[in-house]
mmCIF file of C-alpha atoms and ligand atoms in Angstrom:
data_model
loop_
_atom_site.group_PDB
_atom_site.id
_atom_site.type_symbol
_atom_site.label_atom_id
_atom_site.label_comp_id
_atom_site.label_asym_id
_atom_site.label_seq_id
_atom_site.Cartn_x
_atom_site.Cartn_y
_atom_site.Cartn_z
ATOM 1 C CA MET A 1 -93.111 -19.953 60.597
ATOM 2 C CA THR A 2 -90.117 -17.930 62.513
ATOM 3 C CA THR A 3 -88.870 -15.209 60.692
ATOM 4 C CA THR A 4 -84.651 -14.794 60.652
ATOM 5 C CA ALA A 5 -82.481 -12.462 59.052
ATOM 6 C CA SER A 6 -80.534 -14.859 57.139
ATOM 7 C CA ARG A 7 -79.092 -14.402 53.711
ATOM 8 C CA HIS A 8 -80.310 -16.068 50.763
ATOM 9 C CA ASP A 9 -78.135 -18.441 48.530
ATOM 10 C CA ALA A 10 -78.530 -17.283 44.668
ATOM 11 C CA PRO A 11 -78.077 -19.862 41.867
ATOM 12 C CA ALA A 12 -74.850 -19.024 39.414
ATOM 13 C CA GLY A 13 -75.829 -16.108 36.902
ATOM 14 C CA SER A 14 -78.660 -14.847 39.146
ATOM 15 C CA PHE A 15 -78.293 -12.731 42.497
ATOM 16 C CA VAL A 16 -81.287 -13.563 43.664
ATOM 17 C CA SER A 17 -83.240 -17.071 44.816
ATOM 18 C CA PRO A 18 -86.629 -16.601 46.812
ATOM 19 C CA ILE A 19 -86.729 -20.207 47.742
ATOM 20 C CA ALA A 20 -84.035 -22.869 49.419
ATOM 21 C CA TRP A 21 -84.570 -26.000 50.972
ATOM 22 C CA ARG A 22 -81.961 -25.989 53.565
ATOM 23 C CA GLU A 23 -81.506 -27.864 57.235
ATOM 24 C CA ASP A 24 -84.037 -29.850 56.535
ATOM 25 C CA ALA A 25 -87.116 -26.553 55.888
ATOM 26 C CA LEU A 26 -88.208 -24.418 53.647
ATOM 27 C CA HIS A 27 -86.705 -21.019 53.533
ATOM 28 C CA LEU A 28 -88.805 -18.148 51.933
ATOM 29 C CA LEU A 29 -87.512 -14.688 51.020
ATOM 30 C CA ASP A 30 -90.055 -12.812 52.730
ATOM 31 C CA GLN A 31 -91.306 -11.068 49.837
ATOM 32 C CA ARG A 32 -93.212 -8.457 51.511
ATOM 33 C CA ARG A 33 -90.359 -6.952 53.896
ATOM 34 C CA LEU A 34 -88.267 -6.018 50.207
ATOM 35 C CA PRO A 35 -86.644 -4.227 49.254
ATOM 36 C CA ALA A 36 -86.153 -2.577 53.152
ATOM 37 C CA ARG A 37 -85.136 -6.075 54.630
ATOM 38 C CA ARG A 38 -83.743 -9.071 53.346
ATOM 39 C CA GLU A 39 -85.331 -11.286 55.486
ATOM 40 C CA GLU A 40 -86.563 -14.996 55.381
ATOM 41 C CA VAL A 41 -89.377 -17.267 56.744
ATOM 42 C CA VAL A 42 -88.782 -21.091 57.608
ATOM 43 C CA CYS A 43 -91.484 -23.276 56.454
ATOM 44 C CA ARG A 44 -91.397 -26.888 58.168
ATOM 45 C CA ASP A 45 -94.805 -27.825 57.972
ATOM 46 C CA VAL A 46 -97.384 -27.339 55.168
ATOM 47 C CA SER A 47 -99.779 -25.263 57.140
ATOM 48 C CA ASP A 48 -96.341 -22.860 57.188
ATOM 49 C CA VAL A 49 -96.362 -23.284 53.168
ATOM 50 C CA ALA A 50 -100.388 -22.427 52.666
ATOM 51 C CA ARG A 51 -99.762 -19.363 54.566
ATOM 52 C CA ALA A 52 -96.841 -17.982 53.161
ATOM 53 C CA ILE A 53 -98.640 -18.590 49.383
ATOM 54 C CA ARG A 54 -101.733 -17.018 50.625
ATOM 55 C CA GLU A 55 -99.908 -14.065 52.098
ATOM 56 C CA MET A 56 -97.285 -13.401 49.486
ATOM 57 C CA VAL A 57 -94.256 -14.182 51.355
ATOM 58 C CA VAL A 58 -94.001 -16.011 48.053
ATOM 59 C CA ARG A 59 -95.122 -15.074 44.977
ATOM 60 C CA GLY A 60 -95.483 -15.224 41.354
ATOM 61 C CA ALA A 61 -96.906 -18.381 39.167
ATOM 62 C CA PRO A 62 -93.689 -20.175 38.929
ATOM 63 C CA ALA A 63 -92.513 -19.384 42.334
ATOM 64 C CA ILE A 64 -95.883 -20.833 44.072
ATOM 65 C CA GLY A 65 -96.268 -24.192 41.933
ATOM 66 C CA ILE A 66 -92.184 -24.586 43.185
ATOM 67 C CA THR A 67 -92.945 -23.755 47.202
ATOM 68 C CA ALA A 68 -96.751 -25.777 46.936
ATOM 69 C CA ALA A 69 -94.016 -28.686 45.546
ATOM 70 C CA TYR A 70 -91.469 -28.420 48.936
ATOM 71 C CA GLY A 71 -95.617 -27.796 50.514
ATOM 72 C CA VAL A 72 -96.155 -31.476 49.449
ATOM 73 C CA ALA A 73 -92.729 -33.296 50.819
ATOM 74 C CA LEU A 74 -93.394 -31.359 53.567
ATOM 75 C CA ALA A 75 -96.766 -32.687 54.335
ATOM 76 C CA ALA A 76 -95.585 -36.544 53.487
ATOM 77 C CA ARG A 77 -92.638 -36.358 56.261
ATOM 78 C CA GLU A 78 -95.189 -35.193 58.663
ATOM 79 C CA ARG A 79 -98.451 -37.531 58.226
ATOM 80 C CA TYR A 80 -96.117 -40.512 57.616
ATOM 81 C CA ARG A 81 -94.836 -39.656 61.399
ATOM 82 C CA SER A 82 -98.115 -39.197 62.668
ATOM 83 C CA VAL A 83 -100.202 -41.796 60.660
ATOM 84 C CA PRO A 84 -98.808 -43.941 59.193
ATOM 85 C CA GLY A 85 -101.183 -46.628 58.640
ATOM 86 C CA ARG A 86 -103.396 -43.401 56.735
ATOM 87 C CA TRP A 87 -100.562 -40.938 55.700
ATOM 88 C CA ARG A 88 -101.902 -40.803 51.966
ATOM 89 C CA GLU A 89 -105.449 -39.848 52.832
ATOM 90 C CA ALA A 90 -104.308 -37.433 55.111
ATOM 91 C CA VAL A 91 -101.612 -36.087 52.454
ATOM 92 C CA GLU A 92 -104.375 -35.708 49.921
ATOM 93 C CA GLN A 93 -106.381 -33.203 52.738
ATOM 94 C CA ASP A 94 -102.877 -31.190 52.703
ATOM 95 C CA LEU A 95 -103.070 -31.190 48.778
ATOM 96 C CA GLU A 96 -106.374 -29.317 49.086
ATOM 97 C CA THR A 97 -105.325 -26.856 51.716
ATOM 98 C CA LEU A 98 -102.387 -26.032 49.199
ATOM 99 C CA ALA A 99 -104.482 -25.477 46.511
ATOM 100 C CA ALA A 100 -107.071 -23.460 47.993
ATOM 101 C CA THR A 101 -104.180 -20.906 48.638
ATOM 102 C CA ARG A 102 -104.367 -18.410 45.405
ATOM 103 C CA PRO A 103 -106.825 -19.577 42.391
ATOM 104 C CA THR A 104 -105.238 -18.065 39.537
ATOM 105 C CA ALA A 105 -101.620 -18.971 38.759
ATOM 106 C CA VAL A 106 -102.048 -22.528 37.384
ATOM 107 C CA ASN A 107 -98.756 -23.678 38.470
ATOM 108 C CA LEU A 108 -99.959 -24.372 41.633
ATOM 109 C CA PHE A 109 -102.321 -27.094 40.101
ATOM 110 C CA TRP A 110 -99.758 -28.255 37.710
ATOM 111 C CA ALA A 111 -97.145 -28.705 40.395
ATOM 112 C CA LEU A 112 -99.960 -30.075 42.944
ATOM 113 C CA ARG A 113 -100.780 -32.530 39.652
ATOM 114 C CA HIS A 114 -97.131 -33.268 39.141
ATOM 115 C CA MET A 115 -96.806 -34.257 42.789
ATOM 116 C CA ARG A 116 -99.733 -36.034 43.492
ATOM 117 C CA ASP A 117 -98.685 -38.474 40.081
ATOM 118 C CA CYS A 118 -94.972 -38.932 42.189
ATOM 119 C CA LEU A 119 -97.370 -40.147 45.211
ATOM 120 C CA ALA A 120 -98.706 -42.692 43.452
ATOM 121 C CA GLY A 121 -96.009 -45.102 43.292
ATOM 122 C CA LEU A 122 -94.484 -44.827 46.847
ATOM 123 C CA ASP A 123 -95.200 -47.283 49.469
ATOM 124 C CA ASP A 124 -92.351 -46.811 51.764
ATOM 125 C CA ASP A 125 -91.234 -43.444 53.446
ATOM 126 C CA PRO A 126 -92.373 -40.729 50.883
ATOM 127 C CA PHE A 127 -90.220 -37.936 51.806
ATOM 128 C CA PRO A 128 -87.387 -38.562 50.949
ATOM 129 C CA PRO A 129 -88.407 -38.878 46.630
ATOM 130 C CA LEU A 130 -91.115 -36.368 47.035
ATOM 131 C CA LEU A 131 -88.621 -33.991 47.908
ATOM 132 C CA THR A 132 -86.182 -35.032 45.197
ATOM 133 C CA ALA A 133 -89.118 -34.221 42.885
ATOM 134 C CA ALA A 134 -89.566 -30.610 44.531
ATOM 135 C CA GLN A 135 -86.141 -30.570 43.972
ATOM 136 C CA ARG A 136 -85.866 -31.475 40.230
ATOM 137 C CA LEU A 137 -89.079 -29.184 39.170
ATOM 138 C CA HIS A 138 -87.078 -26.676 40.860
ATOM 139 C CA ALA A 139 -83.746 -26.985 38.836
ATOM 140 C CA ALA A 140 -86.363 -27.252 35.732
ATOM 141 C CA ASP A 141 -87.787 -24.165 36.035
ATOM 142 C CA ILE A 142 -84.286 -22.104 36.284
ATOM 143 C CA GLU A 143 -83.285 -24.332 33.368
ATOM 144 C CA ALA A 144 -86.509 -22.886 30.985
ATOM 145 C CA ASN A 145 -86.114 -19.576 32.427
ATOM 146 C CA ARG A 146 -82.571 -19.671 30.938
ATOM 147 C CA ARG A 147 -83.761 -21.084 27.570
ATOM 148 C CA MET A 148 -86.757 -18.483 27.865
ATOM 149 C CA GLY A 149 -84.247 -15.490 28.119
ATOM 150 C CA VAL A 150 -81.664 -16.899 25.044
ATOM 151 C CA LEU A 151 -85.233 -17.335 22.269
ATOM 152 C CA GLY A 152 -86.914 -13.651 23.698
ATOM 153 C CA ALA A 153 -84.203 -12.051 23.717
ATOM 154 C CA ALA A 154 -83.555 -13.027 19.903
ATOM 155 C CA LEU A 155 -86.519 -11.137 19.190
ATOM 156 C CA ILE A 156 -85.389 -7.993 20.274
ATOM 157 C CA ASP A 157 -83.712 -6.043 17.839
ATOM 158 C CA PRO A 158 -81.407 -3.354 19.357
ATOM 159 C CA PRO A 159 -81.239 -0.052 19.954
ATOM 160 C CA CYS A 160 -84.812 -0.937 22.052
ATOM 161 C CA ALA A 161 -86.088 0.137 25.406
ATOM 162 C CA VAL A 162 -88.380 -2.233 26.904
ATOM 163 C CA LEU A 163 -91.390 -2.226 29.427
ATOM 164 C CA THR A 164 -92.207 -4.487 32.120
ATOM 165 C CA HIS A 165 -94.892 -4.753 34.605
ATOM 166 C CA CYS A 166 -94.996 -6.708 37.961
ATOM 167 C CA ASN A 167 -92.499 -8.762 38.995
ATOM 168 C CA ALA A 168 -92.135 -11.925 36.871
ATOM 169 C CA GLY A 169 -88.014 -11.966 37.774
ATOM 170 C CA ALA A 170 -85.922 -14.284 39.958
ATOM 171 C CA LEU A 171 -88.280 -13.283 42.847
ATOM 172 C CA ALA A 172 -91.328 -14.707 40.755
ATOM 173 C CA THR A 173 -89.661 -18.282 39.681
ATOM 174 C CA GLY A 174 -87.437 -20.782 41.135
ATOM 175 C CA GLY A 175 -84.812 -18.646 39.932
ATOM 176 C CA TYR A 176 -83.404 -15.898 36.735
ATOM 177 C CA GLY A 177 -86.951 -15.236 35.587
ATOM 178 C CA THR A 178 -89.439 -15.291 32.633
ATOM 179 C CA ALA A 179 -90.140 -11.695 31.707
ATOM 180 C CA LEU A 180 -86.787 -10.277 33.725
ATOM 181 C CA GLY A 181 -84.756 -13.572 32.559
ATOM 182 C CA VAL A 182 -85.405 -12.360 29.099
ATOM 183 C CA ILE A 183 -84.636 -8.885 29.824
ATOM 184 C CA ARG A 184 -81.195 -10.067 31.597
ATOM 185 C CA ALA A 185 -79.993 -11.472 28.460
ATOM 186 C CA ALA A 186 -81.092 -8.902 25.842
ATOM 187 C CA HIS A 187 -79.263 -6.630 28.406
ATOM 188 C CA GLU A 188 -75.820 -8.409 28.638
ATOM 189 C CA GLU A 189 -76.261 -8.871 24.793
ATOM 190 C CA GLY A 190 -76.538 -5.222 24.453
ATOM 191 C CA ARG A 191 -79.489 -4.737 23.114
ATOM 192 C CA ILE A 192 -81.701 -3.129 25.653
ATOM 193 C CA THR A 193 -81.034 0.652 25.970
ATOM 194 C CA ARG A 194 -83.471 1.408 28.948
ATOM 195 C CA VAL A 195 -85.289 -1.034 31.287
ATOM 196 C CA TYR A 196 -88.600 0.940 32.538
ATOM 197 C CA ALA A 197 -90.832 -0.601 34.976
ATOM 198 C CA ASP A 198 -94.784 0.183 36.306
ATOM 199 C CA GLU A 199 -94.438 0.483 39.876
ATOM 200 C CA THR A 200 -97.194 -1.705 39.505
ATOM 201 C CA ARG A 201 -100.618 -0.999 42.047
ATOM 202 C CA PRO A 202 -101.818 -1.787 44.628
ATOM 203 C CA TRP A 203 -99.134 -4.223 45.996
ATOM 204 C CA LEU A 204 -96.356 -2.250 43.946
ATOM 205 C CA GLN A 205 -94.359 -5.534 42.609
ATOM 206 C CA GLY A 206 -92.493 -3.556 40.211
ATOM 207 C CA ALA A 207 -91.732 -0.671 42.156
ATOM 208 C CA ARG A 208 -90.533 -3.025 45.600
ATOM 209 C CA LEU A 209 -89.372 -6.097 43.461
ATOM 210 C CA THR A 210 -88.567 -5.544 40.415
ATOM 211 C CA ALA A 211 -86.593 -2.585 40.958
ATOM 212 C CA TRP A 212 -84.533 -3.821 43.584
ATOM 213 C CA GLU A 213 -84.068 -7.587 42.019
ATOM 214 C CA LEU A 214 -82.431 -5.019 38.864
ATOM 215 C CA LEU A 215 -80.634 -3.048 40.378
ATOM 216 C CA GLN A 216 -79.067 -5.812 42.163
ATOM 217 C CA ASP A 217 -77.841 -7.295 38.864
ATOM 218 C CA GLY A 218 -76.520 -3.767 37.935
ATOM 219 C CA ILE A 219 -79.338 -3.419 34.949
ATOM 220 C CA ASP A 220 -80.413 0.488 35.553
ATOM 221 C CA VAL A 221 -84.364 0.640 36.036
ATOM 222 C CA THR A 222 -86.700 3.466 35.820
ATOM 223 C CA LEU A 223 -89.609 2.944 37.135
ATOM 224 C CA VAL A 224 -93.206 4.770 36.104
ATOM 225 C CA ALA A 225 -96.461 5.223 37.036
ATOM 226 C CA GLU A 226 -98.965 2.736 35.334
ATOM 227 C CA GLY A 227 -100.986 6.151 34.749
ATOM 228 C CA ALA A 228 -98.135 7.575 32.698
ATOM 229 C CA ALA A 229 -98.003 3.883 30.652
ATOM 230 C CA ALA A 230 -99.689 4.983 27.692
ATOM 231 C CA HIS A 231 -97.822 8.098 27.791
ATOM 232 C CA LEU A 232 -94.395 6.596 27.908
ATOM 233 C CA LEU A 233 -95.664 4.769 24.955
ATOM 234 C CA ARG A 234 -96.792 7.362 22.711
ATOM 235 C CA GLN A 235 -92.654 8.441 22.959
ATOM 236 C CA GLY A 236 -91.751 5.885 20.404
ATOM 237 C CA GLU A 237 -88.550 5.146 22.262
ATOM 238 C CA VAL A 238 -90.476 1.860 24.124
ATOM 239 C CA GLY A 239 -90.238 -1.095 21.547
ATOM 240 C CA TRP A 240 -91.496 -3.824 23.669
ATOM 241 C CA ILE A 241 -93.585 -4.854 26.642
ATOM 242 C CA VAL A 242 -92.550 -7.902 27.964
ATOM 243 C CA VAL A 243 -94.156 -9.208 31.108
ATOM 244 C CA GLY A 244 -94.829 -12.986 32.358
ATOM 245 C CA ALA A 245 -98.248 -14.722 33.023
ATOM 246 C CA ASP A 246 -99.736 -16.280 35.718
ATOM 247 C CA ARG A 247 -102.004 -18.769 33.291
ATOM 248 C CA ILE A 248 -102.700 -19.292 29.494
ATOM 249 C CA ALA A 249 -105.434 -20.513 28.360
ATOM 250 C CA ALA A 250 -105.527 -23.035 25.385
ATOM 251 C CA ASN A 251 -106.800 -20.193 22.562
ATOM 252 C CA GLY A 252 -103.457 -18.168 23.725
ATOM 253 C CA ASP A 253 -105.812 -15.533 26.172
ATOM 254 C CA VAL A 254 -103.221 -14.908 29.032
ATOM 255 C CA ALA A 255 -104.523 -13.687 32.754
ATOM 256 C CA ASN A 256 -101.666 -11.867 34.413
ATOM 257 C CA LYS A 257 -100.809 -9.042 36.687
ATOM 258 C CA ILE A 258 -104.072 -6.298 36.817
ATOM 259 C CA GLY A 259 -103.136 -3.583 34.410
ATOM 260 C CA THR A 260 -101.296 -5.807 31.936
ATOM 261 C CA TYR A 261 -104.959 -5.651 29.570
ATOM 262 C CA GLY A 262 -104.566 -1.839 29.582
ATOM 263 C CA LEU A 263 -101.040 -2.496 28.238
ATOM 264 C CA ALA A 264 -101.497 -4.518 25.570
ATOM 265 C CA VAL A 265 -104.484 -2.422 24.112
ATOM 266 C CA ALA A 266 -101.658 0.682 24.594
ATOM 267 C CA ALA A 267 -99.100 -0.908 23.287
ATOM 268 C CA ARG A 268 -101.170 -2.068 20.026
ATOM 269 C CA PHE A 269 -102.662 1.336 19.754
ATOM 270 C CA HIS A 270 -99.145 2.670 19.259
ATOM 271 C CA GLY A 271 -97.267 0.382 17.198
ATOM 272 C CA VAL A 272 -95.189 -1.074 20.537
ATOM 273 C CA ARG A 273 -94.773 -5.431 20.499
ATOM 274 C CA PHE A 274 -95.926 -7.074 22.828
ATOM 275 C CA MET A 275 -94.209 -10.419 25.077
ATOM 276 C CA VAL A 276 -95.788 -13.049 27.407
ATOM 277 C CA VAL A 277 -92.981 -15.163 28.742
ATOM 278 C CA ALA A 278 -94.072 -18.202 30.362
ATOM 279 C CA PRO A 279 -92.684 -21.808 30.954
ATOM 280 C CA THR A 280 -95.519 -24.109 29.632
ATOM 281 C CA SER A 281 -96.323 -25.229 32.751
ATOM 282 C CA THR A 282 -98.277 -21.993 32.899
ATOM 283 C CA ILE A 283 -100.069 -22.801 29.898
ATOM 284 C CA ASP A 284 -103.608 -24.754 30.849
ATOM 285 C CA LEU A 285 -105.172 -27.033 28.099
ATOM 286 C CA GLN A 286 -108.126 -27.560 30.231
ATOM 287 C CA THR A 287 -109.139 -23.846 30.000
ATOM 288 C CA PRO A 288 -110.226 -23.257 27.044
ATOM 289 C CA ASP A 289 -110.317 -19.284 26.646
ATOM 290 C CA GLY A 290 -109.466 -15.937 28.979
ATOM 291 C CA GLY A 291 -112.872 -16.246 29.996
ATOM 292 C CA ALA A 292 -112.669 -19.475 31.835
ATOM 293 C CA ILE A 293 -109.873 -18.023 34.138
ATOM 294 C CA PRO A 294 -110.905 -17.838 37.947
ATOM 295 C CA ILE A 295 -109.709 -13.949 38.855
ATOM 296 C CA GLU A 296 -108.623 -13.486 42.064
ATOM 297 C CA ASN A 297 -109.445 -10.892 44.481
ATOM 298 C CA ARG A 298 -107.862 -9.430 47.244
ATOM 299 C CA ALA A 299 -108.485 -7.627 50.317
ATOM 300 C CA GLN A 300 -109.841 -4.147 49.818
ATOM 301 C CA ASP A 301 -107.620 -2.915 52.514
ATOM 302 C CA GLU A 302 -104.341 -3.310 50.362
ATOM 303 C CA LEU A 303 -105.873 -0.407 48.010
ATOM 304 C CA LEU A 304 -107.060 1.468 50.819
ATOM 305 C CA CYS A 305 -104.286 1.304 53.145
ATOM 306 C CA LEU A 306 -100.548 1.511 52.573
ATOM 307 C CA ASP A 307 -98.212 0.419 54.885
ATOM 308 C CA GLY A 308 -100.686 -0.337 57.206
ATOM 309 C CA ARG A 309 -101.772 3.193 57.333
ATOM 310 C CA ARG A 310 -105.350 3.769 55.643
ATOM 311 C CA ILE A 311 -104.845 6.296 52.666
ATOM 312 C CA ALA A 312 -108.256 6.299 51.317
ATOM 313 C CA ALA A 313 -110.883 8.836 52.330
ATOM 314 C CA GLU A 314 -113.142 7.174 55.031
ATOM 315 C CA GLY A 315 -116.628 5.304 54.008
ATOM 316 C CA ALA A 316 -114.991 4.188 50.596
ATOM 317 C CA GLN A 317 -115.099 0.769 49.507
ATOM 318 C CA ALA A 318 -112.582 -0.579 46.964
ATOM 319 C CA TRP A 319 -112.532 -3.231 44.166
ATOM 320 C CA ASN A 320 -109.790 -5.645 43.888
ATOM 321 C CA PRO A 321 -108.918 -7.777 40.854
ATOM 322 C CA VAL A 322 -105.693 -8.545 41.425
ATOM 323 C CA PHE A 323 -105.142 -10.047 37.352
ATOM 324 C CA ASP A 324 -106.629 -9.189 34.175
ATOM 325 C CA VAL A 325 -106.906 -11.303 30.809
ATOM 326 C CA THR A 326 -105.381 -10.284 28.000
ATOM 327 C CA PRO A 327 -106.712 -11.740 24.919
ATOM 328 C CA ALA A 328 -104.583 -13.208 22.509
ATOM 329 C CA ALA A 329 -105.041 -11.050 19.638
ATOM 330 C CA LEU A 330 -103.487 -8.656 21.330
ATOM 331 C CA VAL A 331 -99.898 -10.812 21.944
ATOM 332 C CA ASP A 332 -97.332 -10.420 19.237
ATOM 333 C CA ALA A 333 -94.981 -13.441 20.777
ATOM 334 C CA LEU A 334 -95.747 -16.121 23.248
ATOM 335 C CA VAL A 335 -92.278 -17.543 24.297
ATOM 336 C CA THR A 336 -91.659 -20.860 26.211
ATOM 337 C CA GLU A 337 -89.213 -23.211 26.923
ATOM 338 C CA LYS A 338 -90.197 -25.287 23.957
ATOM 339 C CA GLY A 339 -89.636 -22.518 21.130
ATOM 340 C CA VAL A 340 -91.603 -19.517 20.560
ATOM 341 C CA ILE A 341 -95.053 -18.796 19.332
ATOM 342 C CA GLU A 342 -96.041 -15.817 17.004
ATOM 343 C CA ALA A 343 -99.616 -14.157 17.073
ATOM 344 C CA PRO A 344 -100.670 -16.841 19.572
ATOM 345 C CA ALA A 345 -103.946 -19.112 18.477
ATOM 346 C CA ARG A 346 -105.422 -22.189 19.938
ATOM 347 C CA GLU A 347 -103.863 -24.296 16.686
ATOM 348 C CA LYS A 348 -100.378 -22.934 17.551
ATOM 349 C CA VAL A 349 -100.620 -23.216 21.588
ATOM 350 C CA THR A 350 -102.077 -27.200 21.457
ATOM 351 C CA ALA A 351 -99.209 -28.000 18.272
ATOM 352 C CA LEU A 352 -96.566 -26.637 21.348
ATOM 353 C CA PHE A 353 -97.396 -29.876 23.356
ATOM 354 C CA SER A 354 -97.743 -32.270 20.564
HETATM 355 O O1 LIG B 401 -99.738 -11.661 42.734
HETATM 356 P P1 LIG B 401 -98.229 -11.880 42.332
HETATM 357 O O2 LIG B 401 -97.496 -11.398 42.388
HETATM 358 O O3 LIG B 401 -98.398 -13.350 42.815
HETATM 359 O O4 LIG B 401 -98.572 -11.883 40.988
HETATM 360 C C1 LIG B 401 -97.847 -11.789 39.831
HETATM 361 C C2 LIG B 401 -97.303 -11.820 38.119
HETATM 362 O O5 LIG B 401 -98.733 -11.372 38.037
HETATM 363 C C3 LIG B 401 -96.721 -12.176 37.658
HETATM 364 O O6 LIG B 401 -96.633 -11.432 35.935
HETATM 365 C C4 LIG B 401 -96.422 -13.557 36.877
HETATM 366 O O7 LIG B 401 -96.775 -14.718 38.440
HETATM 367 C C5 LIG B 401 -95.569 -14.478 36.392
HETATM 368 S S1 LIG B 401 -94.407 -14.469 37.192
HETATM 369 C C6 LIG B 401 -92.842 -15.491 36.235
#
């Protein structure tokens, strides 16, 4: 895996694109370095891809899924060259490696299932058709985000300030974004007076990525510390909280970045509406409710240190779950590319797929 300083291409209408297939390799915008440096990591094989997902070069549920799909194509290219007679079994091991990178975002497993299905029908060189499959998945995600942008923006009555959490933008998807897609569309339609973004401790997706991404598009952003969010909601300016999701259970419970649940509780208390924006690839009908969603715990150092330097008192330990579950009852609207579900519940979520 090598790092270069070249610029990343952007799909039309959205300035930032985190994932690009170029020169026979997968180019990922390195999100660990933003906003200070715009660099990319080039992945030439499946272990590069697995490392990039694990180490958060690329992050955000749909972006992880798309990256893994390209990873399967790279795996097949390598295995077909090195073990032509047994490439299928070898790729199966690579699928396991990719599946073990991050546990919560179900888009990863959804994308791997999709690529495994594509593999099943292939006999000759599997690389060209698998690359095409990954590129289609990538394009379909951008398409879904644009559709959700239109649907979600229509729910926001102007004039309205919104609050978002983490980064559910172009950086977290194939492009354009889920929650930030809605915010982009609503901003374009003049519905939004102000965008507040939580800084999103400990990884600072809000301060580093959401703020940067919105500013690239000329959308002003006001950062708030997580601890300021409930106080902000009490002021009465914010009409909607708009967030993405990493996994939505069959009953409508939503796993998203740690801190989302607290926001939803505060929103209900203050009469602020709560919108979750996610493609159907984020809905997991096999997971009955939020209690069954695996929650990733990451290294203590993400909390104890900042920029590689310890900030916590020596001897202090940290608990670092990076996602939480918001019960469906606290969600006012679930926006997907197939339509909007108001007050999501099991029957409505199932009906979306029928
Ligand atoms: O740990 P991260 O940065 O991968 O977490 C990302 C989030 O929680 C996003 O809100 C979620 O994946 C939705 S992205 C469209």
